């Protein structure tokens, strides 16, 4: 398992397609091609490296793979658009998935689960979450404690935004030989990620593109996006 090849593995899964439309909202980025819509979390504009996109106004009709290849960029906005472009191809409506929420996959009374990202409703999921956040609240752990917290747990849930900010590599390294779920609307639904130490992939399949674009353009978050799509989960334990 070579973690450094994760983004390249995703690129290798992309087929020939053209971008129909795209948008970068304050919370989410969305790309649509003829196969479907893909999502990725939009980075905070103040993040180091964030720059205006040179191709803005010229994305429609652009080759999907050209945009997806920007996943190796140093500009977080380009990376977000690239991940959304990959998901536009991978998270299609014809992908066969289980209709379950990945946050429920490790539920067991008394089980400690390391959770990278502040997901809503964690306390009611049937396990004890040890939450790791960049800006931790009371009872949560800072990102620099990730290895220490993950080491205490046999099960780990990682937000899909880790693919955008490239923290996925360190996190998967810390979680080696543990059960790992990648969860969030921006999770790529492709079995190739099972080869990178991930056991559960839980993402979103957009079923109403027009509504999804409207929600994102109006600053909506996950709760509002749920009306525009459905959960899709792949597992290999």
Short mmCIF file of C-alpha atoms in Angstrom, two decimals:
data_model
loop_
_atom_site.label_atom_id
_atom_site.label_comp_id
_atom_site.label_asym_id
_atom_site.label_seq_id
_atom_site.Cartn_x
_atom_site.Cartn_y
_atom_site.Cartn_z
CA UNK A 1 0.00 0.00 0.00
CA UNK A 2 1.61 3.25 -1.16
CA UNK A 3 -0.37 6.11 0.35
CA UNK A 4 1.27 8.75 -1.82
CA UNK A 5 -0.45 7.30 -4.90
CA UNK A 6 -4.00 7.88 -3.61
CA UNK A 7 -4.69 10.98 -5.71
CA UNK A 8 -3.07 9.39 -8.75
CA UNK A 9 -5.22 6.27 -8.26
CA UNK A 10 -8.32 8.46 -8.37
CA UNK A 11 -7.13 10.20 -11.54
CA UNK A 12 -6.61 6.82 -13.20
CA UNK A 13 -10.32 6.07 -12.66
CA UNK A 14 -11.50 9.08 -14.66
CA UNK A 15 -12.90 8.45 -18.14
CA UNK A 16 -13.47 10.85 -21.02
CA UNK A 17 -16.02 13.54 -20.17
CA UNK A 18 -16.66 17.26 -20.53
CA UNK A 19 -17.61 19.77 -17.87
CA UNK A 20 -21.17 21.05 -18.25
CA UNK A 21 -21.04 23.58 -15.40
CA UNK A 22 -19.30 24.20 -12.09
CA UNK A 23 -19.52 26.50 -9.10
CA UNK A 24 -17.43 27.29 -6.04
CA UNK A 25 -19.66 28.16 -3.10
CA UNK A 26 -18.61 29.35 0.31
CA UNK A 27 -19.07 25.83 1.76
CA UNK A 28 -19.05 23.42 -1.18
CA UNK A 29 -17.68 23.15 -4.69
CA UNK A 30 -19.66 21.36 -7.39
CA UNK A 31 -18.87 20.10 -10.89
CA UNK A 32 -21.31 18.55 -13.35
CA UNK A 33 -20.42 16.42 -16.37
CA UNK A 34 -22.63 14.24 -18.57
CA UNK A 35 -22.24 11.35 -16.12
CA UNK A 36 -23.21 13.14 -12.92
CA UNK A 37 -22.34 15.76 -10.30
CA UNK A 38 -19.43 15.76 -7.89
CA UNK A 39 -18.89 17.64 -4.65
CA UNK A 40 -15.90 18.73 -2.60
CA UNK A 41 -15.58 20.96 0.42
CA UNK A 42 -14.49 24.50 -0.45
CA UNK A 43 -11.35 25.55 1.45
CA UNK A 44 -11.36 28.73 3.49
CA UNK A 45 -10.16 31.54 1.23
CA UNK A 46 -7.57 32.60 3.82
CA UNK A 47 -5.79 29.24 3.54
CA UNK A 48 -2.19 29.57 2.32
CA UNK A 49 -1.98 29.31 -1.45
CA UNK A 50 -5.58 30.23 -2.28
CA UNK A 51 -5.55 32.22 -5.52
CA UNK A 52 -8.19 33.19 -8.12
CA UNK A 53 -8.61 30.55 -10.83
CA UNK A 54 -7.05 31.52 -14.14
CA UNK A 55 -9.61 29.48 -16.14
CA UNK A 56 -12.64 31.10 -14.47
CA UNK A 57 -15.27 31.71 -17.16
CA UNK A 58 -13.84 29.01 -19.42
CA UNK A 59 -14.56 25.74 -17.57
CA UNK A 60 -17.67 24.77 -19.56
CA UNK A 61 -16.67 22.27 -22.25
CA UNK A 62 -13.24 21.71 -20.69
CA UNK A 63 -12.03 18.12 -20.45
CA UNK A 64 -12.84 16.69 -17.03
CA UNK A 65 -9.46 15.02 -16.70
CA UNK A 66 -7.65 18.31 -17.34
CA UNK A 67 -9.40 19.89 -14.36
CA UNK A 68 -9.09 16.76 -12.20
CA UNK A 69 -5.32 16.72 -12.74
CA UNK A 70 -5.13 19.95 -10.74
CA UNK A 71 -5.48 17.78 -7.62
CA UNK A 72 -1.68 18.07 -7.41
CA UNK A 73 -1.84 21.89 -7.44
CA UNK A 74 -0.60 24.10 -4.60
CA UNK A 75 -3.78 26.21 -4.85
CA UNK A 76 -6.43 24.78 -2.46
CA UNK A 77 -9.24 26.16 -4.65
CA UNK A 78 -7.91 24.26 -7.67
CA UNK A 79 -7.62 21.11 -5.56
CA UNK A 80 -11.23 21.42 -4.41
CA UNK A 81 -12.43 21.85 -7.99
CA UNK A 82 -10.30 18.88 -9.06
CA UNK A 83 -11.80 16.59 -6.40
CA UNK A 84 -15.31 17.69 -7.34
CA UNK A 85 -14.48 16.96 -10.99
CA UNK A 86 -13.31 13.43 -10.13
CA UNK A 87 -16.46 12.86 -8.09
CA UNK A 88 -18.61 14.05 -11.00
CA UNK A 89 -17.42 10.96 -12.86
CA UNK A 90 -17.10 8.53 -9.95
CA UNK A 91 -20.27 9.28 -7.92
CA UNK A 92 -22.71 8.51 -10.72
CA UNK A 93 -26.31 7.43 -10.21
CA UNK A 94 -25.55 4.00 -11.71
CA UNK A 95 -22.95 3.16 -9.04
CA UNK A 96 -24.31 0.34 -6.88
CA UNK A 97 -24.02 1.31 -3.21
CA UNK A 98 -25.62 0.60 0.13
CA UNK A 99 -28.09 3.23 1.30
CA UNK A 100 -26.57 3.76 4.76
CA UNK A 101 -24.78 6.58 6.54
CA UNK A 102 -21.11 5.83 7.05
CA UNK A 103 -21.25 7.43 10.50
CA UNK A 104 -23.28 4.44 11.67
CA UNK A 105 -20.93 1.77 10.36
CA UNK A 106 -18.77 1.46 13.51
CA UNK A 107 -21.58 1.77 16.05
CA UNK A 108 -21.06 -0.39 19.17
CA UNK A 109 -21.79 0.49 22.81
CA UNK A 110 -18.69 1.73 24.63
CA UNK A 111 -16.48 1.69 21.53
CA UNK A 112 -13.99 4.55 21.18
CA UNK A 113 -13.88 5.87 17.62
CA UNK A 114 -11.40 8.53 16.48
CA UNK A 115 -13.31 11.03 14.35
CA UNK A 116 -11.41 13.53 12.21
CA UNK A 117 -13.91 16.31 11.62
CA UNK A 118 -16.85 17.73 13.55
CA UNK A 119 -19.81 15.77 12.17
CA UNK A 120 -23.27 16.74 13.49
CA UNK A 121 -25.09 14.33 15.79
CA UNK A 122 -22.07 12.22 16.74
CA UNK A 123 -23.24 11.71 20.32
CA UNK A 124 -26.25 9.75 19.12
CA UNK A 125 -24.39 7.35 16.84
CA UNK A 126 -23.88 4.51 19.33
CA UNK A 127 -20.16 4.93 20.01
CA UNK A 128 -17.87 7.28 21.94
CA UNK A 129 -16.38 9.80 19.49
CA UNK A 130 -12.91 11.21 20.10
CA UNK A 131 -13.17 14.25 17.85
CA UNK A 132 -10.09 15.80 16.22
CA UNK A 133 -10.50 19.33 14.84
CA UNK A 134 -8.31 22.11 13.48
CA UNK A 135 -10.14 24.54 15.77
CA UNK A 136 -11.14 22.26 18.68
CA UNK A 137 -13.96 23.04 21.06
CA UNK A 138 -14.19 21.86 24.65
CA UNK A 139 -13.81 18.08 24.78
CA UNK A 140 -12.21 17.88 21.32
CA UNK A 141 -8.57 17.32 20.35
CA UNK A 142 -6.33 19.55 18.20
CA UNK A 143 -4.99 18.25 14.90
CA UNK A 144 -1.47 17.90 16.32
CA UNK A 145 -2.85 15.19 18.64
CA UNK A 146 -4.15 13.11 15.71
CA UNK A 147 -1.61 10.31 15.96
CA UNK A 148 -2.02 10.05 19.73
CA UNK A 149 -5.83 9.90 19.56
CA UNK A 150 -5.98 7.50 16.62
CA UNK A 151 -3.52 5.21 18.39
CA UNK A 152 -6.10 4.75 21.17
CA UNK A 153 -8.78 3.47 18.78
CA UNK A 154 -9.31 0.50 16.50
CA UNK A 155 -11.82 2.40 14.36
CA UNK A 156 -11.34 5.76 12.63
CA UNK A 157 -13.72 8.04 10.75
CA UNK A 158 -12.10 10.66 8.51
CA UNK A 159 -13.86 13.58 6.84
CA UNK A 160 -13.65 13.58 3.05
CA UNK A 161 -12.19 17.10 3.19
CA UNK A 162 -8.90 15.40 4.10
CA UNK A 163 -8.56 14.54 0.40
CA UNK A 164 -8.79 18.24 -0.48
CA UNK A 165 -6.32 19.50 2.13
CA UNK A 166 -3.99 16.50 1.58
CA UNK A 167 -3.97 15.55 5.28
CA UNK A 168 -5.32 12.16 4.17
CA UNK A 169 -1.78 10.80 3.84
CA UNK A 170 -0.72 11.41 7.43
CA UNK A 171 -4.09 10.29 8.78
CA UNK A 172 -4.04 6.98 6.90
CA UNK A 173 -0.48 6.45 8.07
CA UNK A 174 -1.57 6.92 11.68
CA UNK A 175 -4.54 4.58 11.08
CA UNK A 176 -2.58 1.73 9.52
CA UNK A 177 -4.05 -1.69 10.44
CA UNK A 178 -7.23 -0.06 11.82
CA UNK A 179 -10.73 0.02 10.36
CA UNK A 180 -11.14 3.31 8.51
CA UNK A 181 -14.22 5.06 7.11
CA UNK A 182 -14.00 8.06 4.77
CA UNK A 183 -17.24 10.02 5.19
CA UNK A 184 -18.74 13.14 3.67
CA UNK A 185 -20.40 14.41 0.46
CA UNK A 186 -16.96 14.72 -1.16
CA UNK A 187 -16.01 11.05 -0.70
CA UNK A 188 -15.12 9.39 -4.04
CA UNK A 189 -17.19 6.22 -4.43
CA UNK A 190 -14.63 3.96 -6.06
CA UNK A 191 -13.28 0.62 -4.79
CA UNK A 192 -9.74 1.69 -5.74
CA UNK A 193 -9.56 3.49 -2.39
CA UNK A 194 -9.83 0.15 -0.59
CA UNK A 195 -6.25 -0.44 -1.71
CA UNK A 196 -5.15 2.57 0.32
CA UNK A 197 -6.19 1.37 3.75
CA UNK A 198 -9.81 2.56 3.69
CA UNK A 199 -12.59 0.09 4.55
CA UNK A 200 -15.71 2.24 4.20
CA UNK A 201 -16.50 4.92 1.62
CA UNK A 202 -19.62 6.95 2.38
CA UNK A 203 -20.38 9.83 0.05
CA UNK A 204 -23.21 11.56 -1.76
CA UNK A 205 -24.77 10.86 -5.12
CA UNK A 206 -26.44 14.01 -6.45
CA UNK A 207 -29.91 13.22 -7.82
CA UNK A 208 -31.11 16.80 -8.41
CA UNK A 209 -28.27 18.82 -9.97
CA UNK A 210 -30.28 22.03 -10.34
CA UNK A 211 -31.18 22.02 -6.64
CA UNK A 212 -27.60 21.17 -5.66
CA UNK A 213 -26.24 24.13 -7.65
CA UNK A 214 -28.86 26.42 -6.12
CA UNK A 215 -28.10 25.26 -2.56
CA UNK A 216 -24.36 25.70 -3.05
CA UNK A 217 -24.77 29.10 -4.71
CA UNK A 218 -26.90 30.25 -1.79
CA UNK A 219 -24.28 29.21 0.78
CA UNK A 220 -25.95 25.97 1.88
CA UNK A 221 -24.23 23.29 3.93
CA UNK A 222 -24.69 19.50 4.20
CA UNK A 223 -28.20 19.62 5.71
CA UNK A 224 -29.56 21.54 2.72
CA UNK A 225 -27.63 19.38 0.22
CA UNK A 226 -29.34 16.23 1.50
CA UNK A 227 -32.48 17.26 -0.42
CA UNK A 228 -30.48 17.20 -3.66
CA UNK A 229 -28.93 13.76 -3.28
CA UNK A 230 -28.70 10.47 -1.44
CA UNK A 231 -26.11 8.68 0.65
CA UNK A 232 -24.07 5.98 -1.02
CA UNK A 233 -21.74 3.64 0.87
CA UNK A 234 -19.23 1.04 -0.27
CA UNK A 235 -17.62 -1.34 2.24
CA UNK A 236 -14.78 -3.83 2.28
CA UNK A 237 -14.04 -5.05 5.78
#
